[in-house]
Short mmCIF file of N, CA and C in Angstrom, two decimals:
data_model
loop_
_atom_site.label_atom_id
_atom_site.label_comp_id
_atom_site.label_asym_id
_atom_site.label_seq_id
_atom_site.Cartn_x
_atom_site.Cartn_y
_atom_site.Cartn_z
N LYS A 1312 49.43 -46.06 -0.69
CA LYS A 1312 49.06 -45.28 -1.29
C LYS A 1312 49.70 -45.75 -2.96
N VAL A 1313 48.50 -45.67 -3.58
CA VAL A 1313 49.26 -45.66 -5.27
C VAL A 1313 48.79 -44.12 -5.83
N VAL A 1314 49.68 -43.63 -6.75
CA VAL A 1314 49.27 -42.40 -7.25
C VAL A 1314 48.31 -42.07 -8.06
N LYS A 1315 47.27 -41.43 -8.04
CA LYS A 1315 46.09 -41.18 -8.95
C LYS A 1315 46.36 -41.44 -10.46
N ALA A 1316 45.80 -42.18 -11.44
CA ALA A 1316 45.80 -41.76 -12.54
C ALA A 1316 45.74 -40.41 -13.26
N ARG A 1317 46.56 -39.99 -14.09
CA ARG A 1317 46.40 -38.76 -15.10
C ARG A 1317 45.01 -38.71 -16.11
N GLY A 1318 44.63 -37.30 -16.02
CA GLY A 1318 44.10 -37.16 -17.15
C GLY A 1318 42.56 -36.82 -16.72
N ALA A 1319 41.54 -36.55 -17.92
CA ALA A 1319 40.09 -35.84 -17.82
C ALA A 1319 39.42 -37.12 -17.01
N SER A 1320 39.37 -38.26 -17.67
CA SER A 1320 38.69 -39.41 -16.91
C SER A 1320 39.35 -40.08 -15.99
N ALA A 1321 40.41 -39.40 -15.11
CA ALA A 1321 41.27 -40.27 -14.01
C ALA A 1321 40.69 -40.15 -12.85
N PHE A 1322 40.38 -40.99 -12.18
CA PHE A 1322 39.55 -41.23 -10.63
C PHE A 1322 40.31 -41.91 -9.58
N THR A 1323 40.34 -41.56 -8.34
CA THR A 1323 40.64 -42.51 -7.51
C THR A 1323 39.63 -44.01 -7.02
N VAL A 1324 40.17 -44.89 -6.61
CA VAL A 1324 38.74 -46.05 -6.46
C VAL A 1324 37.95 -45.36 -5.67
N ALA A 1325 38.00 -44.72 -4.68
CA ALA A 1325 36.63 -43.81 -4.27
C ALA A 1325 35.99 -43.11 -4.75
N GLU A 1326 36.68 -42.33 -5.22
CA GLU A 1326 35.87 -41.31 -6.34
C GLU A 1326 34.97 -42.18 -7.41
N VAL A 1327 35.33 -43.41 -7.78
CA VAL A 1327 34.35 -44.03 -8.84
C VAL A 1327 33.28 -44.72 -8.01
N ILE A 1328 33.58 -45.39 -6.76
CA ILE A 1328 32.40 -45.80 -5.91
C ILE A 1328 31.51 -44.77 -5.53
N THR A 1329 31.85 -43.87 -4.79
CA THR A 1329 30.87 -42.86 -4.64
C THR A 1329 30.48 -41.88 -5.73
N GLN A 1330 30.92 -41.53 -6.29
CA GLN A 1330 30.14 -41.02 -7.88
C GLN A 1330 29.80 -41.84 -8.74
N SER A 1331 29.56 -43.05 -8.58
CA SER A 1331 29.12 -43.85 -9.47
C SER A 1331 27.74 -43.77 -10.03
N ASN A 1332 26.74 -42.63 -9.65
CA ASN A 1332 25.81 -42.70 -10.70
C ASN A 1332 26.14 -41.73 -11.44
N LYS A 1333 26.89 -40.88 -11.15
CA LYS A 1333 27.36 -39.93 -12.28
C LYS A 1333 28.43 -40.32 -13.36
N LEU A 1334 29.18 -41.47 -12.75
CA LEU A 1334 30.11 -41.97 -13.76
C LEU A 1334 29.42 -43.22 -14.53
N LYS A 1335 28.08 -43.63 -14.21
CA LYS A 1335 27.82 -44.78 -14.78
C LYS A 1335 27.62 -44.72 -16.44
N ASP A 1336 28.38 -46.15 -17.08
CA ASP A 1336 28.58 -46.16 -18.44
C ASP A 1336 29.52 -44.87 -19.30
N LYS A 1337 30.10 -44.52 -18.50
CA LYS A 1337 31.10 -43.50 -18.59
C LYS A 1337 32.68 -43.89 -18.74
N PRO A 1338 33.67 -43.82 -19.53
CA PRO A 1338 35.09 -44.10 -19.45
C PRO A 1338 35.74 -43.62 -18.16
N VAL A 1339 36.43 -44.32 -18.00
CA VAL A 1339 37.34 -43.72 -16.65
C VAL A 1339 38.72 -44.55 -16.57
N GLN A 1340 39.62 -44.09 -16.13
CA GLN A 1340 40.93 -44.42 -15.64
C GLN A 1340 41.66 -44.48 -14.22
N VAL A 1341 41.69 -45.97 -13.75
CA VAL A 1341 41.90 -46.19 -12.57
C VAL A 1341 43.46 -46.58 -11.99
N SER A 1342 43.92 -45.81 -11.19
CA SER A 1342 45.32 -46.62 -11.01
C SER A 1342 45.01 -47.63 -9.27
N GLY A 1343 46.15 -48.62 -9.41
CA GLY A 1343 45.69 -49.62 -8.28
C GLY A 1343 46.76 -50.48 -8.13
N LYS A 1344 46.80 -51.23 -6.81
CA LYS A 1344 47.35 -52.12 -6.46
C LYS A 1344 46.24 -53.52 -6.72
N VAL A 1345 46.97 -54.33 -7.49
CA VAL A 1345 46.17 -55.90 -7.62
C VAL A 1345 46.11 -56.67 -6.40
N VAL A 1346 44.94 -56.70 -5.29
CA VAL A 1346 44.57 -57.32 -4.11
C VAL A 1346 44.09 -58.79 -4.45
N LYS A 1347 43.52 -58.75 -5.25
CA LYS A 1347 42.68 -60.21 -5.82
C LYS A 1347 43.09 -60.32 -6.95
N TYR A 1348 43.35 -61.56 -7.99
CA TYR A 1348 42.73 -61.86 -9.26
C TYR A 1348 42.16 -63.36 -9.15
N ASN A 1349 41.69 -63.17 -10.22
CA ASN A 1349 40.72 -64.60 -10.69
C ASN A 1349 40.67 -64.89 -12.01
N GLY A 1350 41.53 -65.49 -12.84
CA GLY A 1350 41.50 -65.26 -14.14
C GLY A 1350 40.47 -66.33 -15.11
N GLY A 1351 40.26 -66.17 -15.86
CA GLY A 1351 39.46 -66.97 -16.56
C GLY A 1351 37.83 -67.80 -16.59
N ILE A 1352 36.73 -66.58 -15.76
CA ILE A 1352 35.91 -66.74 -15.32
C ILE A 1352 34.79 -65.92 -16.03
N MET A 1353 33.87 -66.65 -16.73
CA MET A 1353 32.85 -66.43 -17.58
C MET A 1353 33.67 -65.45 -18.75
N GLY A 1354 34.75 -66.06 -18.99
CA GLY A 1354 35.71 -65.66 -20.33
C GLY A 1354 36.23 -64.36 -19.87
N LYS A 1355 36.55 -63.92 -18.90
CA LYS A 1355 37.28 -62.23 -18.31
C LYS A 1355 38.02 -63.21 -17.19
N ASN A 1356 39.02 -62.07 -17.33
CA ASN A 1356 39.78 -61.85 -15.61
C ASN A 1356 39.24 -60.80 -14.74
N TRP A 1357 38.85 -61.39 -13.37
CA TRP A 1357 38.50 -60.64 -12.47
C TRP A 1357 39.68 -59.85 -11.63
N ILE A 1358 39.50 -58.54 -11.31
CA ILE A 1358 40.81 -58.17 -10.62
C ILE A 1358 40.62 -57.16 -9.72
N HIS A 1359 40.68 -57.00 -8.59
CA HIS A 1359 40.11 -56.45 -7.37
C HIS A 1359 41.46 -55.38 -7.21
N LEU A 1360 41.09 -53.99 -7.44
CA LEU A 1360 42.37 -53.09 -7.05
C LEU A 1360 42.07 -52.01 -5.67
N GLN A 1361 42.89 -51.90 -5.02
CA GLN A 1361 42.79 -50.96 -4.11
C GLN A 1361 43.96 -49.70 -4.35
N ASP A 1362 43.62 -48.27 -4.28
CA ASP A 1362 44.73 -47.30 -4.36
C ASP A 1362 44.89 -46.57 -2.76
N GLY A 1363 44.43 -47.27 -1.87
CA GLY A 1363 45.16 -46.18 -0.47
C GLY A 1363 43.54 -45.27 -0.19
N THR A 1364 42.55 -45.44 -0.86
CA THR A 1364 41.49 -44.14 -1.02
C THR A 1364 40.45 -45.07 -0.46
N GLY A 1365 39.40 -44.32 0.13
CA GLY A 1365 38.08 -44.86 0.74
C GLY A 1365 38.69 -45.86 2.12
N THR A 1366 37.19 -46.52 2.52
CA THR A 1366 37.58 -47.26 3.70
C THR A 1366 36.48 -48.60 3.44
N ALA A 1367 36.92 -49.65 3.88
CA ALA A 1367 36.49 -50.94 3.95
C ALA A 1367 34.90 -50.90 4.74
N SER A 1368 34.83 -49.95 5.85
CA SER A 1368 33.34 -50.13 6.07
C SER A 1368 32.59 -49.57 5.69
N ALA A 1369 32.87 -48.38 4.43
CA ALA A 1369 31.86 -47.69 3.66
C ALA A 1369 32.27 -48.65 2.14
N ALA A 1370 32.79 -49.79 2.59
CA ALA A 1370 32.84 -50.81 1.26
C ALA A 1370 33.26 -49.49 -0.46
N SER A 1371 34.27 -48.70 -0.06
CA SER A 1371 34.67 -47.60 -0.78
C SER A 1371 36.32 -47.69 -1.18
N ASN A 1372 37.24 -48.76 -0.98
CA ASN A 1372 38.35 -49.05 -0.88
C ASN A 1372 38.75 -49.91 -1.97
N ASP A 1373 37.87 -50.74 -2.85
CA ASP A 1373 38.19 -51.90 -3.78
C ASP A 1373 37.43 -51.98 -4.65
N ILE A 1374 37.76 -51.55 -6.09
CA ILE A 1374 37.44 -52.00 -7.20
C ILE A 1374 36.92 -53.24 -7.70
N LEU A 1375 36.15 -53.88 -8.42
CA LEU A 1375 36.13 -54.83 -9.39
C LEU A 1375 36.73 -54.50 -10.68
N VAL A 1376 37.29 -55.09 -11.63
CA VAL A 1376 37.67 -54.46 -12.66
C VAL A 1376 37.97 -55.96 -13.66
N THR A 1377 36.97 -56.10 -14.56
CA THR A 1377 36.96 -56.86 -15.69
C THR A 1377 37.92 -56.75 -16.84
N SER A 1378 38.83 -57.68 -17.02
CA SER A 1378 39.59 -57.52 -18.23
C SER A 1378 40.18 -58.62 -18.89
N ALA A 1379 40.49 -58.52 -20.11
CA ALA A 1379 41.08 -59.89 -20.73
C ALA A 1379 42.55 -59.78 -20.63
N ALA A 1380 42.99 -58.73 -20.08
CA ALA A 1380 44.56 -58.78 -19.47
C ALA A 1380 44.84 -59.78 -18.52
N THR A 1381 45.66 -59.83 -18.11
CA THR A 1381 45.96 -61.04 -16.74
C THR A 1381 46.99 -59.73 -15.77
N ALA A 1382 47.40 -60.17 -14.55
CA ALA A 1382 47.70 -59.51 -13.68
C ALA A 1382 48.24 -60.42 -12.89
N LYS A 1383 49.08 -59.82 -11.68
CA LYS A 1383 49.42 -60.54 -10.50
C LYS A 1383 49.40 -59.75 -9.39
N LEU A 1384 49.29 -60.92 -8.13
CA LEU A 1384 48.75 -60.11 -6.63
C LEU A 1384 50.05 -59.27 -6.65
N GLY A 1385 50.04 -57.88 -6.35
CA GLY A 1385 50.94 -57.31 -5.80
C GLY A 1385 51.22 -55.97 -7.04
N ASP A 1386 50.92 -56.28 -8.28
CA ASP A 1386 50.88 -55.64 -9.15
C ASP A 1386 50.58 -54.30 -9.36
N VAL A 1387 50.85 -53.40 -9.37
CA VAL A 1387 50.31 -51.61 -9.50
C VAL A 1387 49.81 -51.41 -11.37
N LEU A 1388 48.52 -51.32 -11.46
CA LEU A 1388 48.10 -50.88 -12.61
C LEU A 1388 47.46 -49.72 -12.98
N THR A 1389 47.51 -49.32 -14.19
CA THR A 1389 46.47 -48.30 -14.68
C THR A 1389 45.87 -48.86 -15.97
N VAL A 1390 44.23 -48.86 -15.27
CA VAL A 1390 43.30 -49.19 -16.19
C VAL A 1390 42.49 -48.49 -17.15
N SER A 1391 41.91 -48.36 -17.83
CA SER A 1391 40.94 -47.37 -18.65
C SER A 1391 40.17 -48.69 -18.78
N GLY A 1392 38.38 -48.49 -18.68
CA GLY A 1392 37.45 -48.93 -18.66
C GLY A 1392 35.96 -48.50 -18.46
N VAL A 1393 34.82 -48.80 -18.34
CA VAL A 1393 33.94 -48.41 -18.54
C VAL A 1393 33.39 -48.79 -17.19
N VAL A 1394 32.84 -47.47 -16.22
CA VAL A 1394 31.86 -47.97 -15.14
C VAL A 1394 30.19 -48.40 -15.09
N ARG A 1395 30.38 -49.39 -14.64
CA ARG A 1395 28.76 -50.17 -14.43
C ARG A 1395 28.46 -50.30 -13.25
N THR A 1396 26.94 -50.06 -13.21
CA THR A 1396 26.36 -50.13 -12.00
C THR A 1396 25.15 -51.16 -11.86
N ASP A 1397 25.13 -51.77 -10.23
CA ASP A 1397 24.33 -52.89 -10.27
C ASP A 1397 24.22 -54.00 -11.33
N LYS A 1398 25.09 -54.63 -11.32
CA LYS A 1398 25.46 -55.90 -12.32
C LYS A 1398 25.16 -56.90 -12.03
N ASP A 1399 24.38 -57.67 -12.57
CA ASP A 1399 24.14 -59.13 -11.99
C ASP A 1399 24.86 -60.24 -13.12
N PHE A 1400 25.47 -60.59 -12.80
CA PHE A 1400 26.15 -61.87 -13.47
C PHE A 1400 25.59 -63.20 -13.24
N GLY A 1401 24.43 -63.38 -12.54
CA GLY A 1401 23.87 -64.61 -12.45
C GLY A 1401 24.67 -65.10 -11.04
N SER A 1402 24.18 -66.63 -10.43
CA SER A 1402 24.60 -67.44 -9.70
C SER A 1402 25.19 -66.47 -8.32
N GLY A 1403 24.48 -65.61 -8.02
CA GLY A 1403 25.00 -64.33 -6.99
C GLY A 1403 25.93 -63.61 -7.32
N TYR A 1404 26.74 -63.60 -8.21
CA TYR A 1404 27.46 -62.59 -8.90
C TYR A 1404 26.90 -61.02 -8.97
N THR A 1405 26.39 -60.36 -8.16
CA THR A 1405 25.95 -59.04 -8.31
C THR A 1405 27.33 -58.06 -7.45
N TYR A 1406 27.12 -57.02 -8.30
CA TYR A 1406 28.01 -56.02 -7.80
C TYR A 1406 27.23 -54.51 -8.26
N LYS A 1407 27.67 -53.89 -7.01
CA LYS A 1407 26.89 -52.31 -7.09
C LYS A 1407 27.81 -51.38 -7.98
N VAL A 1408 29.10 -51.67 -7.94
CA VAL A 1408 30.13 -50.53 -9.17
C VAL A 1408 31.25 -51.99 -9.56
N LEU A 1409 31.45 -51.79 -10.65
CA LEU A 1409 32.73 -52.28 -11.54
C LEU A 1409 33.47 -51.46 -12.79
N ILE A 1410 34.45 -51.99 -13.04
CA ILE A 1410 34.69 -51.08 -14.30
C ILE A 1410 34.83 -52.24 -15.40
N GLU A 1411 33.83 -52.49 -16.44
CA GLU A 1411 33.99 -53.54 -17.46
C GLU A 1411 35.36 -53.46 -18.69
N ASP A 1412 35.25 -54.24 -18.75
CA ASP A 1412 36.25 -54.42 -20.30
C ASP A 1412 37.47 -53.44 -20.16
N ALA A 1413 37.94 -53.35 -19.11
CA ALA A 1413 39.45 -52.57 -18.93
C ALA A 1413 40.79 -52.87 -19.62
N ARG A 1414 41.09 -51.83 -20.31
CA ARG A 1414 42.42 -52.14 -20.43
C ARG A 1414 43.52 -51.83 -20.00
N PRO A 1415 44.96 -52.11 -19.51
CA PRO A 1415 45.89 -51.99 -18.82
C PRO A 1415 46.45 -50.45 -19.81
N LYS A 1416 47.25 -49.56 -18.74
CA LYS A 1416 47.71 -48.51 -19.81
C LYS A 1416 49.05 -48.64 -19.60
N PRO A 1417 50.22 -48.33 -20.52
CA PRO A 1417 51.16 -48.48 -20.29
C PRO A 1417 51.86 -47.49 -19.69
#
């Protein structure tokens, strides 16, 4: 379990996913542990974060974050970015919810 980010725009992973309709195109802050990292794909780094909220069966425990920042598996990050929904990058890469252009917070 990762401590929730602080501030007016702070949400857990599960909150971003379950409230995605309300949060669409809005800035959010999320803290989580890096569980998957793919660098340099389509000019972005693709980071999957989990914070201990949500469930795998409901697909609410893992959120994709795209960023120019790099990360390593196991890092705990707090990022700020914009929630996007129903994003289709082509070639079969479609996502119901993700956080785009995220910047790590110190």
